[in-house]
Amino acid sequence: MGEIGPEDALLSLAAQEGTGIAHDEIQIKPAVSHPGIPSLEQVLAAEIKPLVQIQPLEPLQAGYPADAVSGKIPLRPKATFHFPADFKWGVATAAHQVEGNNINNDWWAWEQQEGHIKEGHKSGLACNWWKETETDFVPAAAMGINALRLSVEWSRIEPVPGEFDDSALERYSQMLQSLRARNIEPMITLHHFTNPQWLAERGGWENPETIQHFARFARRVVERLGQHCDLWCTINEPNVYGYLGYLEGTFPPGQTDLKAAMYVIRNLLAGHAAAYREIHAVQPNARVGLAHNMRILDPANPKSLLDRRVAQMTDRTYNQAIITALTRGRWMWPLGFGLAWKLRHTLDWIGLNYYTRDLVAFDRAQRQTLFSRRLHADDAELLDGGYGEFYPQGIFRCIKRLARLNLPIYVTENGIPDVDGDQRPRYLLTHLHQMWHAIQLCYPVMGYYHWTLTDNFEWADGWTLRFGLLALDPETQIRTPRPSASLYTDIIQANSITPQIIDTYAPELRAELLPG
């Protein structure tokens, strides 16, 4: 935050109290003099007056509107929210959502079945990355992005059990080299929701054999691509995968079984630990972590004991149980009971995927979800497609919670579905401001990966949710930058949030972010 000097203090006093004091009009009241001792008038005239006899500041350089400098409107403090010099400004993607024609995984098969995807949408070409990534890498570099999170598609690399496709690995190598040539550091995710069809037919993550299949896959990928990458994310959102695929039934395989969901999450965490060890065996200096989706889960009625208890239970199940297993080596109900020693010390960093908040109410009819029902306040600002509540304070609350782990934190996903682009500038600025606040408190946030660069296939929501800084027409593959692309560019190039950026993209936030 910028400092306010003596001239600013005088200007502020003049503007707020209407004194009309000018820089060169300091009236000093005479004082009684004593022989040999300088009078107060002389001291003030000699020491103080020169400090305030300065030329008026240029309005833009001072960070004030011209009317504020003239005293016509109240002054607001100059404030620039600086980020660390080595901060990672990135975007996040996933293979199935951007590559196109991933025909050998379980999601492709899922899409072909009627009723699974909104409006019958299919991934199709997606963003056509498998054929041409430059259409997105070039604008990413132009924006100043210095980090990009992408995933590798297991079904391309291992199309049949135990047989690896060198041409697919070579294509990923080309992508990574293209990023490096543009000074963009890759983060590779090894599992982002999709499985090879052959693995799904064997039971997927309900089958404990999948743990070793995944470890073998991870080792092969690192052996081939490790020369271009040392930052690895093993599993993306094990809680989301378990909940949506096995509890809510909106992801493949479409089950609605709480016990199965918890068992699958346990196996995913075991897969993470096995992959962690394989990666470090191949690449000892690797930085290996996991992307954890966290939601703020507050009681719908804080005065209700039942609402408070189910909110705590939901939070423990969704947010805390995974963290406890990976850091303390023990299971929390309903994931299980007892020790999980093999999971301890398998995080070099922790990833946070944060989007929104839910209010949680007790509902005796919702046995499958531990008697909880999620809702939003009547006056909450909601995101497109019912995606959730606009709640920027949540990212700070999650970072504060993760900081207790004493691990580097990457915000591996954060974004908003906003086809019109009217909410995203406010969402981006308010969430980054909350993240900046966390950094000022010495919480170890190393980087931010916005979800996402270009509109992509959003799983069960198809193409109905548009998260991109660049709008995409999937039929023509034409990209059109949204205003938020310019906003993110300006933030990256300044490595800060400035008053000018706020005034340009979201002037309605000035009173909130620059109070005074």
XYZ file of C-alpha atoms in Angstrom:
516
model
C 0.000 0.000 0.000
C 1.364 3.465 -0.894
C 2.530 5.799 1.863
C 0.848 9.143 2.571
C 3.417 11.926 2.914
C 3.157 15.319 4.655
C 1.769 16.974 1.533
C -0.972 14.383 1.313
C -1.949 15.010 4.916
C -2.289 18.738 4.316
C -4.218 18.210 1.102
C -6.551 15.822 2.881
C -7.122 18.285 5.724
C -7.843 21.089 3.286
C -10.244 19.001 1.240
C -12.136 17.558 4.189
C -12.404 20.704 6.325
C -12.594 23.302 3.558
C -9.732 25.401 4.920
C -8.447 26.332 1.511
C -4.829 25.914 2.619
C -2.456 26.109 -0.333
C 1.022 24.666 -0.435
C 2.689 28.072 -0.040
C 0.206 29.630 2.381
C 1.185 28.380 5.816
C 0.164 30.986 8.384
C 2.340 30.886 11.525
C 1.176 32.759 14.617
C 3.911 34.938 16.178
C 5.259 33.790 19.518
C 6.994 35.570 22.369
C 10.760 35.638 21.755
C 13.596 35.155 24.236
C 17.121 36.486 23.812
C 19.448 33.940 22.192
C 16.720 31.359 21.684
C 15.040 30.967 18.273
C 11.363 31.658 18.433
C 8.832 28.980 17.595
C 7.963 31.073 14.558
C 11.578 30.940 13.390
C 11.863 27.177 13.955
C 8.669 26.453 12.079
C 9.616 28.815 9.282
C 13.066 27.240 8.948
C 12.235 23.542 9.442
C 8.609 22.913 8.564
C 7.596 25.371 5.889
C 10.234 24.163 3.356
C 8.841 20.658 3.664
C 5.436 21.713 2.447
C 6.518 24.224 -0.191
C 6.301 21.716 -3.024
C 4.905 21.752 -6.489
C 1.374 20.350 -6.851
C 1.396 16.666 -7.787
C 0.128 15.624 -11.174
C -3.316 14.056 -10.553
C -2.548 10.749 -12.294
C 0.897 10.468 -10.730
C -0.541 11.131 -7.308
C -3.132 8.443 -7.761
C -6.009 10.892 -7.192
C -8.750 12.150 -9.498
C -8.198 15.771 -10.543
C -11.309 16.875 -8.648
C -9.926 15.341 -5.482
C -6.689 17.298 -5.763
C -8.655 20.522 -6.237
C -10.664 19.761 -3.100
C -14.015 19.316 -4.839
C -14.469 15.701 -3.671
C -13.093 13.834 -0.643
C -9.696 12.260 -1.146
C -9.251 8.510 -1.144
C -5.972 7.017 -0.020
C -3.433 5.998 -2.588
C -3.164 2.215 -2.457
C -1.424 -0.346 -4.603
C -1.632 -3.992 -3.614
C 1.725 -5.479 -4.601
C 2.396 -9.200 -5.026
C 5.774 -10.902 -4.485
C 8.309 -10.436 -7.281
C 8.485 -14.186 -7.977
C 4.719 -14.755 -7.829
C 3.282 -17.228 -10.342
C 0.448 -15.836 -12.462
C -1.169 -18.717 -14.279
C -4.193 -20.349 -15.810
C -5.466 -23.892 -15.299
C -6.839 -26.416 -17.791
C -7.621 -30.139 -18.042
C -6.895 -32.487 -20.933
C -10.414 -33.731 -21.667
C -11.795 -30.211 -21.517
C -9.369 -28.725 -24.042
C -7.679 -31.390 -26.184
C -10.567 -32.761 -28.219
C -11.409 -36.273 -29.419
C -10.369 -38.140 -26.277
C -12.329 -41.129 -27.503
C -10.793 -43.817 -25.281
C -11.756 -42.589 -21.812
C -14.800 -43.086 -19.617
C -16.021 -39.507 -20.072
C -16.261 -39.854 -23.843
C -18.424 -42.941 -23.370
C -20.481 -41.111 -20.720
C -21.171 -38.210 -23.096
C -22.638 -40.505 -25.719
C -25.427 -41.616 -23.376
C -28.550 -39.477 -23.439
C -29.312 -37.333 -20.414
C -25.838 -37.157 -18.925
C -24.753 -33.756 -20.275
C -26.816 -30.561 -20.261
C -28.501 -29.847 -23.584
C -26.938 -33.006 -25.008
C -23.571 -31.309 -25.466
C -20.419 -33.261 -26.260
C -16.766 -32.379 -25.831
C -16.002 -32.985 -29.511
C -12.975 -30.962 -30.583
C -13.074 -29.064 -27.276
C -10.405 -26.340 -27.721
C -8.487 -28.457 -30.270
C -5.289 -28.513 -28.231
C -4.217 -31.932 -29.434
C -3.856 -30.557 -32.928
C -2.810 -26.984 -32.163
C -1.971 -25.422 -28.814
C -0.498 -22.185 -30.174
C -3.983 -20.694 -30.505
C -3.991 -20.496 -26.710
C -0.296 -20.452 -25.801
C 0.345 -17.322 -27.883
C -2.311 -15.166 -26.172
C -1.305 -16.606 -22.791
C 2.259 -15.430 -23.326
C 1.045 -12.056 -24.597
C -0.898 -11.600 -21.367
C 2.270 -12.142 -19.361
C 1.167 -15.462 -17.892
C 4.214 -17.255 -16.469
C 2.605 -20.512 -15.290
C 0.124 -22.936 -16.830
C -1.467 -25.971 -15.248
C -2.394 -28.714 -17.707
C -3.157 -32.402 -17.382
C -2.033 -35.407 -19.389
C -4.675 -37.819 -20.642
C -4.086 -41.307 -19.247
C -6.070 -43.008 -22.027
C -3.821 -41.467 -24.706
C -0.588 -42.443 -22.988
C -1.673 -45.962 -21.925
C -4.423 -46.949 -24.391
C -4.226 -50.596 -23.304
C -2.962 -51.946 -19.971
C 0.814 -51.861 -19.714
C 1.416 -50.502 -23.227
C 2.486 -46.872 -23.551
C 2.132 -44.725 -26.645
C 5.415 -42.913 -27.275
C 3.815 -40.656 -29.874
C 1.356 -39.342 -27.276
C 4.187 -38.672 -24.837
C 6.062 -36.890 -27.614
C 3.052 -34.658 -28.268
C 2.971 -33.666 -24.598
C 6.713 -33.051 -24.731
C 6.126 -30.638 -27.617
C 3.471 -28.807 -25.597
C 5.813 -28.433 -22.639
C 8.669 -27.218 -24.815
C 6.316 -24.686 -26.387
C 5.414 -23.391 -22.936
C 9.038 -23.228 -21.815
C 9.976 -21.331 -24.981
C 7.469 -18.676 -23.891
C 8.816 -18.556 -20.321
C 5.704 -20.276 -19.006
C 6.322 -22.860 -16.278
C 4.131 -25.965 -16.579
C 2.404 -27.748 -13.732
C 1.287 -31.226 -14.834
C -1.782 -32.903 -13.360
C -1.690 -36.685 -13.728
C -5.371 -37.395 -13.060
C -8.114 -34.871 -13.769
C -11.391 -36.840 -13.580
C -10.915 -39.144 -16.605
C -9.895 -42.806 -16.730
C -9.000 -45.078 -19.635
C -12.013 -47.077 -20.717
C -10.140 -50.300 -19.990
C -9.639 -49.155 -16.402
C -13.305 -48.201 -16.009
C -14.306 -51.651 -17.217
C -12.211 -53.154 -14.413
C -14.021 -51.125 -11.765
C -12.070 -47.869 -11.905
C -11.112 -46.474 -8.510
C -13.390 -48.940 -6.715
C -10.796 -51.547 -7.649
C -7.728 -51.297 -5.366
C -5.552 -52.556 -8.235
C -6.023 -49.122 -9.808
C -3.640 -47.688 -7.207
C -0.670 -49.536 -8.679
C -1.830 -48.955 -12.254
C -1.789 -45.241 -11.518
C 1.641 -45.367 -9.861
C 3.050 -47.149 -12.924
C 1.484 -44.538 -15.209
C 2.895 -41.687 -13.100
C 6.396 -43.141 -13.233
C 6.320 -43.482 -17.016
C 5.104 -39.906 -17.475
C 7.821 -38.463 -15.237
C 10.513 -40.556 -16.911
C 9.505 -39.105 -20.281
C 8.443 -35.558 -19.403
C 10.491 -34.823 -16.304
C 13.128 -32.966 -18.305
C 10.515 -30.279 -18.990
C 8.648 -30.225 -15.683
C 9.335 -30.653 -11.977
C 6.008 -29.386 -10.599
C 3.448 -32.196 -10.370
C -0.156 -32.444 -9.229
C -1.077 -36.091 -8.763
C -4.868 -35.973 -8.357
C -7.341 -33.197 -9.040
C -10.103 -32.859 -6.446
C -10.503 -36.382 -5.054
C -13.507 -35.191 -3.043
C -15.290 -33.843 -6.145
C -14.536 -37.037 -8.066
C -15.940 -39.177 -5.260
C -18.990 -37.014 -4.574
C -20.110 -36.440 -8.154
C -19.308 -39.887 -9.489
C -20.444 -42.029 -6.562
C -22.768 -39.952 -4.370
C -24.646 -37.544 -6.650
C -24.301 -39.614 -9.815
C -23.631 -36.731 -12.225
C -20.141 -37.995 -13.196
C -19.335 -41.498 -14.421
C -20.011 -44.161 -13.269
C -23.199 -42.472 -12.019
C -23.607 -44.143 -8.624
C -25.453 -42.801 -5.584
C -23.801 -44.664 -2.723
C -22.129 -42.832 0.182
C -20.092 -45.854 1.205
C -18.761 -46.300 -2.329
C -17.917 -42.595 -2.555
C -15.826 -42.708 0.616
C -14.066 -45.898 -0.486
C -13.158 -44.347 -3.841
C -11.746 -41.240 -2.148
C -9.601 -43.476 0.084
C -8.233 -45.253 -2.982
C -7.553 -41.946 -4.725
C -5.507 -40.794 -1.730
C -3.623 -44.085 -1.725
C -3.007 -43.568 -5.444
C -1.653 -40.111 -4.716
C 0.768 -41.476 -2.116
C 1.962 -44.264 -4.424
C 2.474 -41.794 -7.278
C 4.294 -39.382 -4.948
C 6.898 -42.023 -4.158
C 7.313 -43.068 -7.795
C 7.782 -39.462 -8.900
C 10.461 -38.813 -6.290
C 12.200 -42.072 -7.170
C 12.607 -40.808 -10.736
C 13.016 -37.098 -9.992
C 14.319 -36.483 -6.452
C 13.967 -32.698 -6.743
C 10.345 -32.894 -7.864
C 7.686 -30.768 -6.186
C 4.609 -32.953 -5.788
C 1.212 -31.993 -4.465
C -2.517 -32.455 -4.849
C -5.314 -30.050 -5.827
C -7.952 -29.973 -3.098
C -11.359 -28.451 -3.728
C -12.599 -26.507 -0.711
C -15.981 -24.881 -0.204
C -17.013 -22.641 2.635
C -19.791 -24.506 4.435
C -21.512 -22.227 6.931
C -24.674 -23.029 8.933
C -27.798 -21.671 7.266
C -29.007 -20.512 10.668
C -26.074 -19.907 13.038
C -28.490 -19.952 15.977
C -29.679 -23.462 15.134
C -27.763 -26.224 16.899
C -28.782 -28.727 14.217
C -27.646 -26.458 11.378
C -24.327 -25.872 13.111
C -23.747 -29.578 13.646
C -24.565 -30.655 10.098
C -22.427 -27.795 8.731
C -19.516 -29.027 10.852
C -20.101 -32.601 9.720
C -20.312 -31.592 6.060
C -17.150 -29.524 6.368
C -15.298 -32.365 8.040
C -16.368 -34.820 5.360
C -15.764 -32.582 2.351
C -12.878 -30.313 3.388
C -11.023 -31.654 6.406
C -10.903 -35.456 6.164
C -8.608 -35.458 3.132
C -6.234 -32.927 4.701
C -6.064 -34.899 7.952
C -5.326 -38.158 6.142
C -2.511 -36.645 4.072
C -0.845 -34.672 6.856
C -1.575 -36.520 10.096
C -1.833 -40.048 8.784
C -5.224 -40.946 10.185
C -8.702 -41.385 8.801
C -11.656 -39.307 9.902
C -15.196 -40.629 9.719
C -16.880 -41.070 7.248
C -13.715 -41.771 5.235
C -12.940 -44.421 7.799
C -11.232 -45.076 11.113
C -7.703 -45.817 12.165
C -4.285 -44.948 10.814
C -3.223 -43.978 7.314
C 0.533 -43.901 7.828
C 1.409 -44.404 4.165
C -0.252 -41.100 3.342
C 1.865 -39.018 5.713
C 4.615 -36.824 4.284
C 3.363 -37.123 0.713
C 2.807 -33.418 0.071
C 5.505 -30.970 -0.954
C 2.816 -28.346 -1.491
C -0.979 -28.137 -1.309
C -3.257 -26.855 -4.047
C -6.464 -24.955 -3.351
C -9.369 -24.987 -5.791
C -11.855 -22.420 -4.501
C -15.014 -21.132 -6.161
C -17.890 -20.491 -3.777
C -19.738 -20.918 -0.476
C -22.762 -22.988 0.546
C -25.072 -22.582 3.511
C -25.918 -25.888 5.166
C -29.232 -26.704 6.841
C -30.369 -29.784 8.724
C -32.803 -31.905 6.705
C -33.924 -35.225 8.166
C -34.959 -36.429 4.692
C -31.390 -36.184 3.307
C -29.913 -39.317 4.826
C -27.620 -39.890 1.842
C -25.874 -36.540 2.461
C -25.651 -36.958 6.252
C -28.916 -35.069 6.831
C -27.621 -31.890 5.233
C -29.108 -29.673 2.542
C -27.132 -26.940 0.796
C -28.706 -23.601 -0.058
C -27.966 -19.901 -0.545
C -29.154 -16.812 1.288
C -32.076 -15.013 -0.328
C -29.974 -11.896 -0.884
C -26.856 -13.705 -2.137
C -25.413 -12.752 -5.510
C -25.361 -15.983 -7.504
C -23.096 -17.042 -10.341
C -24.215 -18.194 -13.784
C -26.001 -21.518 -14.016
C -26.654 -21.729 -10.283
C -22.943 -22.417 -9.797
C -22.836 -20.847 -6.370
C -22.577 -17.658 -4.370
C -20.272 -14.709 -5.037
C -18.219 -14.926 -1.832
C -14.619 -13.652 -2.139
C -13.939 -13.834 1.613
C -13.959 -17.601 1.245
C -10.613 -17.774 -0.520
C -8.958 -15.999 2.420
C -10.639 -18.329 4.897
C -9.428 -21.391 2.988
C -5.868 -20.087 2.654
C -5.763 -19.292 6.370
C -6.866 -22.834 7.126
C -4.316 -24.436 4.802
C -1.513 -22.230 6.126
C -1.550 -24.308 9.328
C -0.012 -27.153 7.323
C 3.251 -25.210 6.873
C 3.316 -26.088 3.188
C 3.592 -23.871 0.119
C 0.114 -23.080 -1.196
C -0.859 -22.743 -4.845
C -4.332 -21.533 -5.747
C -4.633 -24.165 -8.455
C -8.135 -23.111 -9.559
C -10.334 -20.067 -9.035
C -12.807 -18.603 -11.469
C -16.371 -17.914 -12.415
C -18.867 -18.942 -15.115
C -19.807 -15.637 -16.723
C -20.771 -15.653 -20.385
C -21.468 -11.901 -20.475
C -18.297 -10.942 -18.635
C -20.101 -8.582 -16.265
C -19.251 -10.404 -13.004
C -15.765 -11.729 -13.728
C -13.832 -8.436 -13.271
C -15.355 -7.985 -9.804
C -14.856 -11.647 -8.974
C -11.226 -11.590 -10.056
C -10.353 -8.340 -8.290
C -12.071 -9.190 -5.007
C -10.622 -12.698 -4.836
C -7.121 -11.498 -5.696
C -7.448 -8.771 -3.073
C -8.372 -11.383 -0.471
C -5.388 -13.459 -1.586
C -3.135 -10.399 -1.330
C -4.373 -9.899 2.230
C -3.408 -13.492 3.037
C 0.082 -12.923 1.629
C 0.508 -9.837 3.825
C -0.115 -12.080 6.826
C 2.774 -14.276 5.636
C 0.579 -17.136 4.479
C 2.758 -18.958 1.919
C 0.762 -18.426 -1.293
C 3.163 -19.081 -4.169
C 0.927 -18.648 -7.193
C -2.535 -18.252 -8.661
C -3.982 -20.277 -11.563
C -7.152 -18.754 -12.947
C -9.798 -21.154 -14.222
C -9.588 -20.805 -17.128
C -7.872 -19.329 -20.182
C -10.436 -20.296 -22.833
C -14.040 -21.469 -22.589
C -14.000 -25.257 -22.487
C -16.191 -28.320 -22.066
C -17.434 -28.129 -18.473
C -18.158 -31.784 -17.730
C -21.844 -32.434 -16.936
C -22.655 -28.780 -17.707
C -21.330 -29.144 -21.238
C -20.805 -25.799 -22.942
C -23.443 -24.005 -20.855
C -20.905 -22.577 -18.374
C -18.275 -20.202 -19.755
C -15.241 -19.753 -17.498
C -12.763 -18.403 -20.035
C -10.854 -15.165 -20.160
C -11.221 -15.840 -23.877
C -14.664 -16.650 -25.263
C -14.697 -19.657 -27.583
C -17.086 -20.671 -30.333
C -16.570 -24.465 -30.315
C -17.919 -24.773 -33.859
C -15.549 -22.263 -35.476
C -12.791 -22.374 -32.817
C -12.702 -18.559 -32.906
C -11.459 -16.958 -29.681
C -12.634 -13.525 -28.532
C -10.997 -11.854 -25.522
C -13.354 -10.783 -22.770
C -12.688 -7.613 -20.721
C -11.355 -9.851 -17.956
C -8.487 -10.893 -20.255
C -7.304 -7.277 -20.360
C -7.831 -6.999 -16.620
C -5.711 -10.067 -15.888
C -3.046 -8.788 -18.289
C -2.871 -5.440 -16.503
C -2.652 -7.101 -13.079
C 0.133 -9.419 -14.241
C 2.135 -6.670 -15.910
C 1.847 -4.449 -12.831
C 2.288 -7.452 -10.504
C -0.251 -5.616 -8.402
C -3.775 -4.276 -8.139
C -3.621 -0.514 -8.622
C -6.289 2.169 -8.160
C -6.195 2.759 -11.910
C -6.955 -0.919 -12.574
C -9.874 -0.832 -10.145
C -11.242 2.377 -11.681
C -10.927 0.982 -15.207
C -12.513 -2.433 -14.753
C -14.694 -2.268 -11.638
C -15.075 1.307 -10.346
C -17.911 0.152 -8.115
C -15.268 -1.630 -6.001
C -13.336 1.543 -5.169
C -15.219 2.185 -1.938
C -14.749 -1.462 -0.900
C -11.090 -1.937 -1.820
C -9.919 1.650 -1.212
C -11.982 2.868 1.739
C -11.396 6.293 3.186
